[in-house]
mmCIF file of C-alpha atoms and ligand atoms in Angstrom:
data_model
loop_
_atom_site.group_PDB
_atom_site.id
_atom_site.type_symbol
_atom_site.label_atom_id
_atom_site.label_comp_id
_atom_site.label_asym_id
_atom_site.label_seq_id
_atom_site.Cartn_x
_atom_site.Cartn_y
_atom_site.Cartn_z
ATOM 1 C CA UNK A 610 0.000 0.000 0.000
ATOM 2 C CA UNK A 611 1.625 3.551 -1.026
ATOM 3 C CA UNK A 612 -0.221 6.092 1.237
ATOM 4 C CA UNK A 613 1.356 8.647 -1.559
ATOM 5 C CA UNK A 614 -1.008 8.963 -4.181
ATOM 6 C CA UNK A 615 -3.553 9.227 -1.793
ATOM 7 C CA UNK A 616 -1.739 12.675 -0.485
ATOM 8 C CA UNK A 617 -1.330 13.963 -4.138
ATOM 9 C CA UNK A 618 -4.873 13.096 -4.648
ATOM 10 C CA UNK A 619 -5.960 15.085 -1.736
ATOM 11 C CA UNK A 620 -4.187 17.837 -2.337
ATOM 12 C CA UNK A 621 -5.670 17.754 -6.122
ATOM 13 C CA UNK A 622 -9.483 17.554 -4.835
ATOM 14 C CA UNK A 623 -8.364 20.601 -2.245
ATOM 15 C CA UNK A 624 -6.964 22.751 -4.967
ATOM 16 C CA UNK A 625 -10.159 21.796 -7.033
ATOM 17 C CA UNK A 626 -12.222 23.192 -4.321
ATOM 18 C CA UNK A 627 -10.610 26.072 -3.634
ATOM 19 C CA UNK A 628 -10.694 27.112 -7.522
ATOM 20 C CA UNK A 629 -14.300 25.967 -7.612
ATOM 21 C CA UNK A 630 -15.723 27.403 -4.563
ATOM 22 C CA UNK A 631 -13.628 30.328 -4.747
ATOM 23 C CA UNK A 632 -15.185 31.170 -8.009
ATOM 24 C CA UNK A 633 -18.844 30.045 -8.042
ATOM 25 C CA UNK A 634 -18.832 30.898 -4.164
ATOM 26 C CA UNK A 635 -16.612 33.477 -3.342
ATOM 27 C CA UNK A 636 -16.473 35.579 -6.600
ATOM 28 C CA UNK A 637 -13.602 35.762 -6.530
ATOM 29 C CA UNK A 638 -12.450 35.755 -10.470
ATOM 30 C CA UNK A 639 -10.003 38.400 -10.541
ATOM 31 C CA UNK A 640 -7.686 36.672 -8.313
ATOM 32 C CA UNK A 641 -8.169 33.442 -10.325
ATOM 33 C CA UNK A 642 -8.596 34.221 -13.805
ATOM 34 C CA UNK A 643 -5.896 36.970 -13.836
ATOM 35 C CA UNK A 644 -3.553 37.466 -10.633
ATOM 36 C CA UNK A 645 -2.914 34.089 -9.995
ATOM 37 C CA UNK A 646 -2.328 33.158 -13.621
ATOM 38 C CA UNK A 647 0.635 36.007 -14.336
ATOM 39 C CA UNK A 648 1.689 34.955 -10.760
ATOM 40 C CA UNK A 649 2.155 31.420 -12.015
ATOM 41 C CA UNK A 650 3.477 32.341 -15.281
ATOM 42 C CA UNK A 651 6.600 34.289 -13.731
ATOM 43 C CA UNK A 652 7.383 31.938 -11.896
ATOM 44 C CA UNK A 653 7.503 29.492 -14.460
ATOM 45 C CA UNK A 654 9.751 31.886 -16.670
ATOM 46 C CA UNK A 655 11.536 32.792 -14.279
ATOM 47 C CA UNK A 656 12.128 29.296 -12.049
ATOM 48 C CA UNK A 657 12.977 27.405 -15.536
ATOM 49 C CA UNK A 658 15.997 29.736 -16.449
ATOM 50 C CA UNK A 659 17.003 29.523 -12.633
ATOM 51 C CA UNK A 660 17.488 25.626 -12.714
ATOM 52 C CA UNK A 661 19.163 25.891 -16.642
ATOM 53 C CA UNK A 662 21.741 28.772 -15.466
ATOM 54 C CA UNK A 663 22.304 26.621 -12.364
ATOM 55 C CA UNK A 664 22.975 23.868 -14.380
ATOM 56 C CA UNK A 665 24.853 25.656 -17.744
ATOM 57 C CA UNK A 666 27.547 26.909 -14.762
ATOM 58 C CA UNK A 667 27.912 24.037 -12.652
ATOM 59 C CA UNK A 668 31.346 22.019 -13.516
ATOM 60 C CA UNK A 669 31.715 19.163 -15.647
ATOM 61 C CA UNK A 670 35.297 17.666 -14.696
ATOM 62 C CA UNK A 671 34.877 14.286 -16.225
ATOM 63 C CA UNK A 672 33.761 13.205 -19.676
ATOM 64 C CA UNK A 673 31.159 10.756 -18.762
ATOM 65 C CA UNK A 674 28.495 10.236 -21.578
ATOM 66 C CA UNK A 675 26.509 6.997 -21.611
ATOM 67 C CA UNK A 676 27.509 4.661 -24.244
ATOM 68 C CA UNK A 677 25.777 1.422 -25.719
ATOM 69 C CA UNK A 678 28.005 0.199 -28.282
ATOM 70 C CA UNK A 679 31.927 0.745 -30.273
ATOM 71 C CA UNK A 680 33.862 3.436 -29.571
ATOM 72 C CA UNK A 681 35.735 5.099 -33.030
ATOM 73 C CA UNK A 682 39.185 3.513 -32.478
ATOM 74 C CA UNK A 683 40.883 1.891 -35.615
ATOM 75 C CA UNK A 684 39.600 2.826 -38.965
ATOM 76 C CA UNK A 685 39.220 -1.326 -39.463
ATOM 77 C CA UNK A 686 37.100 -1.424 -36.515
ATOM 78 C CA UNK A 687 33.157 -0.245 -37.452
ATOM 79 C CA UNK A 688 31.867 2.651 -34.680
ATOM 80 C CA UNK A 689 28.380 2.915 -33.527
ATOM 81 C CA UNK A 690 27.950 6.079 -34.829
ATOM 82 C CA UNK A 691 24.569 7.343 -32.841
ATOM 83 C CA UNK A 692 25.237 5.240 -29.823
ATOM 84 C CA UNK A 693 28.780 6.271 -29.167
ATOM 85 C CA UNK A 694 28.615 9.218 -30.642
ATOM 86 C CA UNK A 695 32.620 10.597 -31.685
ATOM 87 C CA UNK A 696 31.314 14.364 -33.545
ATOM 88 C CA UNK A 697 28.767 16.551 -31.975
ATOM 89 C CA UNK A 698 26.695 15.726 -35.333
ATOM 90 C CA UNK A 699 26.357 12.119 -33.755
ATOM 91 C CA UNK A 700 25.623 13.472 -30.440
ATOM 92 C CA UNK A 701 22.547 15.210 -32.022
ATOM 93 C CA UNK A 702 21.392 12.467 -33.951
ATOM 94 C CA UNK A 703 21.561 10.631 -30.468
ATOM 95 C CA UNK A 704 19.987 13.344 -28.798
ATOM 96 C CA UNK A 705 16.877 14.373 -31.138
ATOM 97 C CA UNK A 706 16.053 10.472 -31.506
ATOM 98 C CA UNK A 707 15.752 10.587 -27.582
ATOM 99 C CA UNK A 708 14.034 13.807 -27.236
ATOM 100 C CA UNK A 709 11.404 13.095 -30.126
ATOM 101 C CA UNK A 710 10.775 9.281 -29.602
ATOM 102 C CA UNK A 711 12.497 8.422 -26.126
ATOM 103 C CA UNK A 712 15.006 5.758 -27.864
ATOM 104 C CA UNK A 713 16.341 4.812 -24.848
ATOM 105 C CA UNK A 714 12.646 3.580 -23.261
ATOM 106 C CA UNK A 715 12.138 2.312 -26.492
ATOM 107 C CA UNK A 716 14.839 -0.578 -25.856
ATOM 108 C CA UNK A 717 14.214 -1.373 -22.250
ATOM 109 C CA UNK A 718 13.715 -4.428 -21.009
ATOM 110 C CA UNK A 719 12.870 -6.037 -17.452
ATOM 111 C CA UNK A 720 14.296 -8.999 -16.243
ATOM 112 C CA UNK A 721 11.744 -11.481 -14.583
ATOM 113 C CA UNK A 722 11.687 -15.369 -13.092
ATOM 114 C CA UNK A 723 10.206 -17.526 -15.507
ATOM 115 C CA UNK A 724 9.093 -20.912 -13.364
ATOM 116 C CA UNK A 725 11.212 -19.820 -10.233
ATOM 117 C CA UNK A 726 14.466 -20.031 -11.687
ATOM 118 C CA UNK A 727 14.404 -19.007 -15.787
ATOM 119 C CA UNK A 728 15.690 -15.793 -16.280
ATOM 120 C CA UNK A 729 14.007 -13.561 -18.580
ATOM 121 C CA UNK A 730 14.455 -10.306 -20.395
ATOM 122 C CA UNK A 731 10.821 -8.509 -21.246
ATOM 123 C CA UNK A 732 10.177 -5.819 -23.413
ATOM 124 C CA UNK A 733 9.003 -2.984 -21.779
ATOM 125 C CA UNK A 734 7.217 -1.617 -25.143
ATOM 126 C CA UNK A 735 4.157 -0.430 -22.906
ATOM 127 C CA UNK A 736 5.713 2.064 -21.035
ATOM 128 C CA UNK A 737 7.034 3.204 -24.114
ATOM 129 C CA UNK A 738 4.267 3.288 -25.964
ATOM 130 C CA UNK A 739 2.441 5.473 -23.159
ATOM 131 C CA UNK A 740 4.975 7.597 -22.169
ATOM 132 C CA UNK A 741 4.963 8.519 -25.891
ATOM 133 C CA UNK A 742 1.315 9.195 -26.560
ATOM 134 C CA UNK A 743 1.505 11.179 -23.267
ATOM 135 C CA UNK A 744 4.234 13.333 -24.522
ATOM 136 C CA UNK A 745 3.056 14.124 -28.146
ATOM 137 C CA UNK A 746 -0.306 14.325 -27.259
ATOM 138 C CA UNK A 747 0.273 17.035 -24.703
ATOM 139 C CA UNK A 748 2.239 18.995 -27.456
ATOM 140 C CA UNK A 749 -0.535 18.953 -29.793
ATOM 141 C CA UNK A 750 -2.864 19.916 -26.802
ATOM 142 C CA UNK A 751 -0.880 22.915 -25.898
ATOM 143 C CA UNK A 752 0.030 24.100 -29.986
ATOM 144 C CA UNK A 753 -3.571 23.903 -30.393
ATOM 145 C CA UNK A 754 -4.434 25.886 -27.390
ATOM 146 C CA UNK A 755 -2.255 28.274 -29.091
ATOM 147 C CA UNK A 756 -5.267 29.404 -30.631
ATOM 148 C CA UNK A 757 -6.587 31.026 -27.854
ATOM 149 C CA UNK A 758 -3.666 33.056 -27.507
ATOM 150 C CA UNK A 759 -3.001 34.235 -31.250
ATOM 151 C CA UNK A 760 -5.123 36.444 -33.599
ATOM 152 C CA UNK A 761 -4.863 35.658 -36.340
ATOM 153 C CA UNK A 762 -4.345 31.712 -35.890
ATOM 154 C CA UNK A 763 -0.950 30.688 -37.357
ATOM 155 C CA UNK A 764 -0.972 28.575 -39.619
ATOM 156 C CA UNK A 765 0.647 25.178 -38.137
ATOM 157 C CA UNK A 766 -1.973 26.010 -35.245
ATOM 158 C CA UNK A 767 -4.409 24.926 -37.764
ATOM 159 C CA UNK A 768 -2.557 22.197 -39.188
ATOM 160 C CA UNK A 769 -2.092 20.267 -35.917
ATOM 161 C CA UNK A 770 -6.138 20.990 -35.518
ATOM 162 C CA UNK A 771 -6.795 19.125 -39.248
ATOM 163 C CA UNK A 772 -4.597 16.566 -38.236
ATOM 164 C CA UNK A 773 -5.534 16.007 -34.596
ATOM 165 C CA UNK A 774 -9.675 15.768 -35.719
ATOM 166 C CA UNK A 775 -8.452 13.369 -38.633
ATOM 167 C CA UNK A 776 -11.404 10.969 -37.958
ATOM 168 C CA UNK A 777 -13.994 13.260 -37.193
ATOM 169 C CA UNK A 778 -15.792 11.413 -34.972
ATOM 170 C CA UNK A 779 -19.010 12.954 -33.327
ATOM 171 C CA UNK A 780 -21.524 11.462 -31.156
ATOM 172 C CA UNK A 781 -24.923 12.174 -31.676
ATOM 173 C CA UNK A 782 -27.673 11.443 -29.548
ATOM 174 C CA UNK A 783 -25.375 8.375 -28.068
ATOM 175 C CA UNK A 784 -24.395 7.406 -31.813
ATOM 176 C CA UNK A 785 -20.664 7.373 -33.007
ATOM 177 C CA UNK A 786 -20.719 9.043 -36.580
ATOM 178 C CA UNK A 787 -17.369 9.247 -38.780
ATOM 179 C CA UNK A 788 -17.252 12.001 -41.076
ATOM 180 C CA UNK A 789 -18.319 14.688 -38.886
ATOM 181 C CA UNK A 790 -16.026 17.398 -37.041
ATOM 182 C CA UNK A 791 -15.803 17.146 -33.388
ATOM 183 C CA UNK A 792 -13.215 15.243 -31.201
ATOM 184 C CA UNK A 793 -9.965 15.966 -30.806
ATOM 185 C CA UNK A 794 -8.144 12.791 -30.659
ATOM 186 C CA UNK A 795 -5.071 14.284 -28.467
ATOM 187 C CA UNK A 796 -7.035 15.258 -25.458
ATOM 188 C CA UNK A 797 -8.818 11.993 -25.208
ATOM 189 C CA UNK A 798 -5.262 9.963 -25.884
ATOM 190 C CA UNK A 799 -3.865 12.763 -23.225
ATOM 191 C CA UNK A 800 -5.925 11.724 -20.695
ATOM 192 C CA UNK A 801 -5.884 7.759 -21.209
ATOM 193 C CA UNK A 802 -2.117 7.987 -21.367
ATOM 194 C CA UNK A 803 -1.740 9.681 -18.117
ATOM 195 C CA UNK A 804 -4.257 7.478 -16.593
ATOM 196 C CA UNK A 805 -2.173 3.945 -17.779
ATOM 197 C CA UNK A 806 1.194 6.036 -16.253
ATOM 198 C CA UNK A 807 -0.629 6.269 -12.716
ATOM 199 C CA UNK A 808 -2.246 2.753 -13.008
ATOM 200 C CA UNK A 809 1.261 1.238 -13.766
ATOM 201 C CA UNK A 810 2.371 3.077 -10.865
ATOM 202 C CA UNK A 811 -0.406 1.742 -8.665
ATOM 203 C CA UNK A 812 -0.444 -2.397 -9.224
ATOM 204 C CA UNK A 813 3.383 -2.685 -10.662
ATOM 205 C CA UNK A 814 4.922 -3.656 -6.953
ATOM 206 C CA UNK A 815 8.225 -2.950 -7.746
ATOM 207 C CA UNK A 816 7.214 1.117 -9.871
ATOM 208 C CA UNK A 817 4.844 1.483 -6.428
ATOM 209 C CA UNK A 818 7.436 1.015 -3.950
ATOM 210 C CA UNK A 819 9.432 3.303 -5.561
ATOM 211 C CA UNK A 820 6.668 6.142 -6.376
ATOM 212 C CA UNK A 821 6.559 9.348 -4.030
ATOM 213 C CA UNK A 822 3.893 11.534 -3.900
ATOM 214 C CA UNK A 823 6.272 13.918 -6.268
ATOM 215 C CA UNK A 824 5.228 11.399 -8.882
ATOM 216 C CA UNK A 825 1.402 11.119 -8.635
ATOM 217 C CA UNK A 826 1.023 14.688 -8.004
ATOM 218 C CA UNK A 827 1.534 15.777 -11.616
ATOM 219 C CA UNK A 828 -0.395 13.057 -13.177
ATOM 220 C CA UNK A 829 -3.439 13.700 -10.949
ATOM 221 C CA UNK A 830 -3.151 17.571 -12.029
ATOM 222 C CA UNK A 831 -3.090 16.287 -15.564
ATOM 223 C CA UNK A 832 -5.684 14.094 -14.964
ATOM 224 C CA UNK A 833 -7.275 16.960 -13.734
ATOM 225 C CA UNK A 834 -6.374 20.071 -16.585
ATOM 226 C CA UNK A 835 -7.925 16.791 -19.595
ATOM 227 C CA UNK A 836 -11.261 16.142 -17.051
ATOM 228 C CA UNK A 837 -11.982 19.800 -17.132
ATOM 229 C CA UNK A 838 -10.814 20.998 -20.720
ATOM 230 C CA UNK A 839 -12.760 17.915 -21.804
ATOM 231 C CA UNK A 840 -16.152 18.572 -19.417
ATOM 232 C CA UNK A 841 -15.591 22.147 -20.893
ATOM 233 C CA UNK A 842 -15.688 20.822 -24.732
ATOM 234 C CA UNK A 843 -18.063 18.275 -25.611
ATOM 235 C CA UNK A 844 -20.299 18.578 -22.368
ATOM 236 C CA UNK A 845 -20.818 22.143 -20.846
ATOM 237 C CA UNK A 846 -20.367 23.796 -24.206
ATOM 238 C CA UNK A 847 -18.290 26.152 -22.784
ATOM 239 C CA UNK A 848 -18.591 30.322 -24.778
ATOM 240 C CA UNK A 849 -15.113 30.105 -27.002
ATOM 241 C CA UNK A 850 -15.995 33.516 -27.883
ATOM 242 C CA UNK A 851 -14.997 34.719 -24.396
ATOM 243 C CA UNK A 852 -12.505 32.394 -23.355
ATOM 244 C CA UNK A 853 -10.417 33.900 -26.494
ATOM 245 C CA UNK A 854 -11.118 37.798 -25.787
ATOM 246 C CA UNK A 855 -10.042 36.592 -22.399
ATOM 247 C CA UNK A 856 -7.523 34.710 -23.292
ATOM 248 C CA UNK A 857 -6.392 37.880 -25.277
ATOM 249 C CA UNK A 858 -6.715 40.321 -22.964
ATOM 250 C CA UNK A 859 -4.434 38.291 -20.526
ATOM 251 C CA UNK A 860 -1.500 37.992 -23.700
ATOM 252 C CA UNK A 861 -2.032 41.721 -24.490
ATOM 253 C CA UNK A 862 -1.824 43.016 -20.466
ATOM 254 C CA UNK A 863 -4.946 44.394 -20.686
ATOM 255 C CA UNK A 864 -6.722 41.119 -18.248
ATOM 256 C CA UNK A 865 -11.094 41.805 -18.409
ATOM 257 C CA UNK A 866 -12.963 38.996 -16.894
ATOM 258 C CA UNK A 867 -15.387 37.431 -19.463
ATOM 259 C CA UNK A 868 -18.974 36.921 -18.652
ATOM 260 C CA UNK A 869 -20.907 33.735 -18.970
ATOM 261 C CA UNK A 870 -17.809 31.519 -18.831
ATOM 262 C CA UNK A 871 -18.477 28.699 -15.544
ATOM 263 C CA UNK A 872 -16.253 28.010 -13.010
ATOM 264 C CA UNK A 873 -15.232 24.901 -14.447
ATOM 265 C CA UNK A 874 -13.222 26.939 -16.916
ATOM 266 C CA UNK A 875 -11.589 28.754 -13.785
ATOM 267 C CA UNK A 876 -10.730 25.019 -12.008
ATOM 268 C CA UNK A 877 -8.948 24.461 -15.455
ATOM 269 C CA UNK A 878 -7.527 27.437 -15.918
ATOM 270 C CA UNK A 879 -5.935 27.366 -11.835
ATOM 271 C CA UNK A 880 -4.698 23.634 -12.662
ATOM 272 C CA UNK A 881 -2.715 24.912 -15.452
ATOM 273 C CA UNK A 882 -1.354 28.036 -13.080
ATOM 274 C CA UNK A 883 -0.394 25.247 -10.221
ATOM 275 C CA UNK A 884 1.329 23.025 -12.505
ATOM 276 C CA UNK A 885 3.579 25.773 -14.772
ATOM 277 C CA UNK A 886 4.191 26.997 -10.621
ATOM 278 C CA UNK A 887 5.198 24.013 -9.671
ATOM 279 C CA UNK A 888 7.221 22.979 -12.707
ATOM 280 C CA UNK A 889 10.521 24.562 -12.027
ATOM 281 C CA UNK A 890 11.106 22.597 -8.480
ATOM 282 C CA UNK A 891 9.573 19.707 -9.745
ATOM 283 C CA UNK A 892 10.795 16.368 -12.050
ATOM 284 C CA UNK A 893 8.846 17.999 -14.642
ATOM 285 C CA UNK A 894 12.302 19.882 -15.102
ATOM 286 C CA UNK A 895 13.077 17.084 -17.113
ATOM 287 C CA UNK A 896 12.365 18.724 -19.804
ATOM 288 C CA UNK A 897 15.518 21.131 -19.993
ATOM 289 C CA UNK A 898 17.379 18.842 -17.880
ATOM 290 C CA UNK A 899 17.895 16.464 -20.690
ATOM 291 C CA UNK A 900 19.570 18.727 -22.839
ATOM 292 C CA UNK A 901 22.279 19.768 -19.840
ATOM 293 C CA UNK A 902 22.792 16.196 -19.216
ATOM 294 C CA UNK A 903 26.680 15.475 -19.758
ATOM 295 C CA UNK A 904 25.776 11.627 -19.862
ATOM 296 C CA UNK A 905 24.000 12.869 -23.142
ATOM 297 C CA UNK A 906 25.356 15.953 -24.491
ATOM 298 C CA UNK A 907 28.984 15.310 -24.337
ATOM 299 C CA UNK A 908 31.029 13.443 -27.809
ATOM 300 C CA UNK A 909 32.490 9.918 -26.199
ATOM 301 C CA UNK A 910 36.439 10.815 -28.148
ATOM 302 C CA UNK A 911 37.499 10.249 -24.688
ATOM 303 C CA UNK A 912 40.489 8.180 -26.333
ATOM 304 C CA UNK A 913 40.876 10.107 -28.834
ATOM 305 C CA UNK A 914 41.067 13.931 -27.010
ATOM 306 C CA UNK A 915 41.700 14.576 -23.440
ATOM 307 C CA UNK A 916 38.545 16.296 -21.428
ATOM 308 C CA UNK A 917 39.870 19.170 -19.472
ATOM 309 C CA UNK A 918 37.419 20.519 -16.760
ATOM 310 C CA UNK A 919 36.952 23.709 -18.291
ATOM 311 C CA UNK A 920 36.298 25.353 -14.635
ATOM 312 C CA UNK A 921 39.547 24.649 -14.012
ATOM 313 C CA UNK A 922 41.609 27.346 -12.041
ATOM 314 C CA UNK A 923 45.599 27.692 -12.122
ATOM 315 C CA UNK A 924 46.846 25.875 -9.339
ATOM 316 C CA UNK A 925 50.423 26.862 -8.026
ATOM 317 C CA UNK A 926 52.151 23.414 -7.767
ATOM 318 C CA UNK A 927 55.596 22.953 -5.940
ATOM 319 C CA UNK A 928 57.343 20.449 -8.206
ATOM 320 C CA UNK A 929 59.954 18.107 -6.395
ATOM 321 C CA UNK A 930 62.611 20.023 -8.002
ATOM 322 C CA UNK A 931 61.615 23.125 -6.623
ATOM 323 C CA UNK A 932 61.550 21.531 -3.019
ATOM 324 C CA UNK A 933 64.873 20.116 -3.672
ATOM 325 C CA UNK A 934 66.205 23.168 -4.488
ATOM 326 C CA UNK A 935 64.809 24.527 -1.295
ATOM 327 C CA UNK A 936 66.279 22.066 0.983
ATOM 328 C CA UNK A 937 69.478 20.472 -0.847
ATOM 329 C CA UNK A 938 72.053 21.217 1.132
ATOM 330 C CA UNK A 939 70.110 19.644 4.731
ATOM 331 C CA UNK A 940 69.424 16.876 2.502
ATOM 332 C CA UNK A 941 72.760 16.168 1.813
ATOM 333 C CA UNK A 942 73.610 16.780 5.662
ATOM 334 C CA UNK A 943 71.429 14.543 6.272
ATOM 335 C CA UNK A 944 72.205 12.035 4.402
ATOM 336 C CA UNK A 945 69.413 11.603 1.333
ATOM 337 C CA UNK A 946 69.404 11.290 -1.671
ATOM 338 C CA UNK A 947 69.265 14.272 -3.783
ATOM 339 C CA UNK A 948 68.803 14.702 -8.116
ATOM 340 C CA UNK A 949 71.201 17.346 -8.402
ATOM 341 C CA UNK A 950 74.118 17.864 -6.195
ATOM 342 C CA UNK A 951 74.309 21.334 -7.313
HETATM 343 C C1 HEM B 1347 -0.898 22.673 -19.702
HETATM 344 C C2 HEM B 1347 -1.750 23.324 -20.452
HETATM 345 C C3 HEM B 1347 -3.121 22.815 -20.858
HETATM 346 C C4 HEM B 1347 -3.538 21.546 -21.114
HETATM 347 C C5 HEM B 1347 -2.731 20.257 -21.051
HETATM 348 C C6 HEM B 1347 -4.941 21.623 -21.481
HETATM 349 C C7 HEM B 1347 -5.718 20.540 -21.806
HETATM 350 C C8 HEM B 1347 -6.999 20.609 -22.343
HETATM 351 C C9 HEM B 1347 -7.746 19.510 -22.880
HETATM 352 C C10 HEM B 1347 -7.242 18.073 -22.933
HETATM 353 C C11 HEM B 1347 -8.915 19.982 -23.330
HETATM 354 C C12 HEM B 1347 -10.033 19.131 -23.937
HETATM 355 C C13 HEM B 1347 -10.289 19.424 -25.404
HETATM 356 C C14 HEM B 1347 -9.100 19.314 -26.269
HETATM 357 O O1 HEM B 1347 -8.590 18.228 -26.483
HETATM 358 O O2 HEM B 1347 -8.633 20.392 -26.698
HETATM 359 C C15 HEM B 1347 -8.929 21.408 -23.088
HETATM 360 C C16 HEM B 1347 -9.951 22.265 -23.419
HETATM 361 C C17 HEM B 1347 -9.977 23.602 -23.136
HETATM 362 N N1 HEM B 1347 -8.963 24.353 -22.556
HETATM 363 FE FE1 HEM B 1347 -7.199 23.659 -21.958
HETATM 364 N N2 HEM B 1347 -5.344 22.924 -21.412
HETATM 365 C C18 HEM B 1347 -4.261 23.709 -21.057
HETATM 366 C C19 HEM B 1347 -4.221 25.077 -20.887
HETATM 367 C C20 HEM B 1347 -5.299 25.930 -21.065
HETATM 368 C C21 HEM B 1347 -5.273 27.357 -20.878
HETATM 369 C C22 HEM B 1347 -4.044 28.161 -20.424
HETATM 370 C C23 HEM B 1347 -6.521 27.828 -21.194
HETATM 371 C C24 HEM B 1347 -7.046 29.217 -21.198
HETATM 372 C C25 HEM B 1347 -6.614 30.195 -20.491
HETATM 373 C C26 HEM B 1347 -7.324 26.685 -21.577
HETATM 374 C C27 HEM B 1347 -8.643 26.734 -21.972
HETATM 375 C C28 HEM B 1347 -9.381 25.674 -22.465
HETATM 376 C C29 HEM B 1347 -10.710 25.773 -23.004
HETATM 377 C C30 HEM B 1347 -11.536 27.039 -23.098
HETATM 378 C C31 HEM B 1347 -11.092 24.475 -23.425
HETATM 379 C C32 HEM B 1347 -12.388 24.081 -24.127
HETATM 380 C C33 HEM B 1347 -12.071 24.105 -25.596
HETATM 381 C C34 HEM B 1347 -13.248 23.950 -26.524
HETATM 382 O O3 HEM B 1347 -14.367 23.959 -26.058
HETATM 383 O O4 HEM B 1347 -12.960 23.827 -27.719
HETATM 384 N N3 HEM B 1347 -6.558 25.551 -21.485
HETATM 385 N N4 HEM B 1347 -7.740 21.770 -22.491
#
């Protein structure tokens, strides 16, 4: 049992509540449809290019990128070009493949006991498979949301929409129809992706007795920003007219609360602001970390050229024949050995 999620998940419903209530309650919209929003967007900006700078200047004495295969050595001998990577060109490759379709993931395997004693090496295309949809999916969420932000629309803004409604599936009066414009596949694979990551997380013994409450947090606020946005689409019918003079106003500094726009909108609107908030201090970070990662983003010539810290500082050394010059003669009184008698 991993009391964790249950925290996250509390502190999800609680932030829920407080967006709710303090809307449809309280009134108070100001405070969460505009101060709380900027609030959360400054410190995203500015927490995100903290942690990089922090990272850019920290030292990097050794040369220790991951490898998986031959190093370049003799010109007989074939490289692995992409997983060794020699030229920064190969480092990259190695590095684009990872960022845009998780390579690494891709060719993971677990180990397991087949009949008590077998061992066994399993694919682990699953994780893989989800952690991808997650990723792209959320990217085509957030270009398309772009649209709310942008007048007019630019033009791959559109594109990803075409793409993302390929099938054009509507339901009407509890019938599926193809052929009709309507669903946005990313949102719903958005939201089944993130719900697989915090099942696997839940009944996988070995991913639950590892998972903090760091980890289910962000999925629950996910789960959370995809219930709302999707509540807000095909079921409330939320007015798109306001949400993008809104929306506007908040891009252009001049913030005006919209009119007819539920608090549901404001719930989604304050998950967004808690998770850019809390994305800085958070794993999340991953997402510049990769790039300053030296296991990734440093060329393995370690043979070939030697890796000087570059925060190295000129040391003054005292070399033995300095110290012997110092002290020859008591040496020599004393009876040692010395390089030079004079
Ligand atoms: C992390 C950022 C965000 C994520 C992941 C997200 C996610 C979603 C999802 C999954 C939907 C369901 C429909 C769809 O697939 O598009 C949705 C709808 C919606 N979202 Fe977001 N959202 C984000 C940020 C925002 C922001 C900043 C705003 C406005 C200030 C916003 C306003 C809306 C509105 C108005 C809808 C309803 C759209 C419609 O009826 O067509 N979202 N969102």
């Amino acid at each position: 049992m991993n009391a964790n999620y249950i925290f996250s998940l509390i502190a999800v419903i609680v932030l829920f509540l407080l967006a709710y209530l303090g809307t449809e309650a309280a009134g108070l919209h100001v405070l969460f449809g505009v101060v709380i929003p900027y609030t959360a967007g400054i410190i995203f900006v500015a927490g995100f290019i903290r942690k990089i700078m922090n990272w850019a200047y920290s030292p990097v004495p050794f040369s220790i990128p991951s490898t998986c295969g031959q190093q370049k050595s003799l010109p007989w001998i074939t490289p692995a070009e992409i997983d060794n990577p020699f030229t920064k060109k190969g480092v990259i490759v190695r590095m684009a493949l990872e960022v845009l379709f998780f390579r690494s993931l891709f060719r993971n395997f677990r180990f397991e006991l087949k009949d008590g004693s077998k061992l066994s090496y399993i694919w682990e295309k699953w994780l893989w498979l989800a952690a991808l949809a997650f990723h792209w999916a959320f990217l085509a969420v957030v270009i398309r949301h772009l649209r709310f932000f942008t007048e007019p629309v630019p033009f791959f803004v559109r594109a990803v929409e075409y793409l993302d409604s390929f099938f054009r599936v509507e339901v009407v009066n509890t019938v599926v129809q193809i052929g009709l414009p309507g669903i946005f596949i990313s949102g719903i694979v958005l939201l089944a992706a993130v719900i697989y990551l915090f099942l696997r997380r839940v009944f996988i013994p070995q991913v639950n007795y590892i998972s903090l409450a760091s980890d289910y947090f962000p999925l629950f606020l996910i789960m959370g920003i995809c219930i709302s946005g999707i509540l807000m689409r095909y079921f409330l019918k939320t007015d798109i007219v306001s949400v993008k003079a809104f929306t506007m106003g908040l891009v252009t500094f001049r913030p005006a609360i919209p009119q007819g726009v539920g608090s549901v909108f404001y719930v989604h609107l304050f998950f967004v602001s808690v998770l850019l908030a809390y994305f800085p201090f958070s794993k999340l970070m991953h997402l510049g970390g990769i790039f300053m990662s030296p296991t990734r983003n440093l060329t393995a010539d370690t043979r070939a050229r030697r890796h000087v810290n570059p925060w190295n500082y000129p040391v003054h050394v005292h070399t033995y024949q300095e110290y012997e010059d110092d002290f020859r003669e008591k040496m020599i009184e004393a009876g040692l050995p010395v390089e030079k008698v004079q």
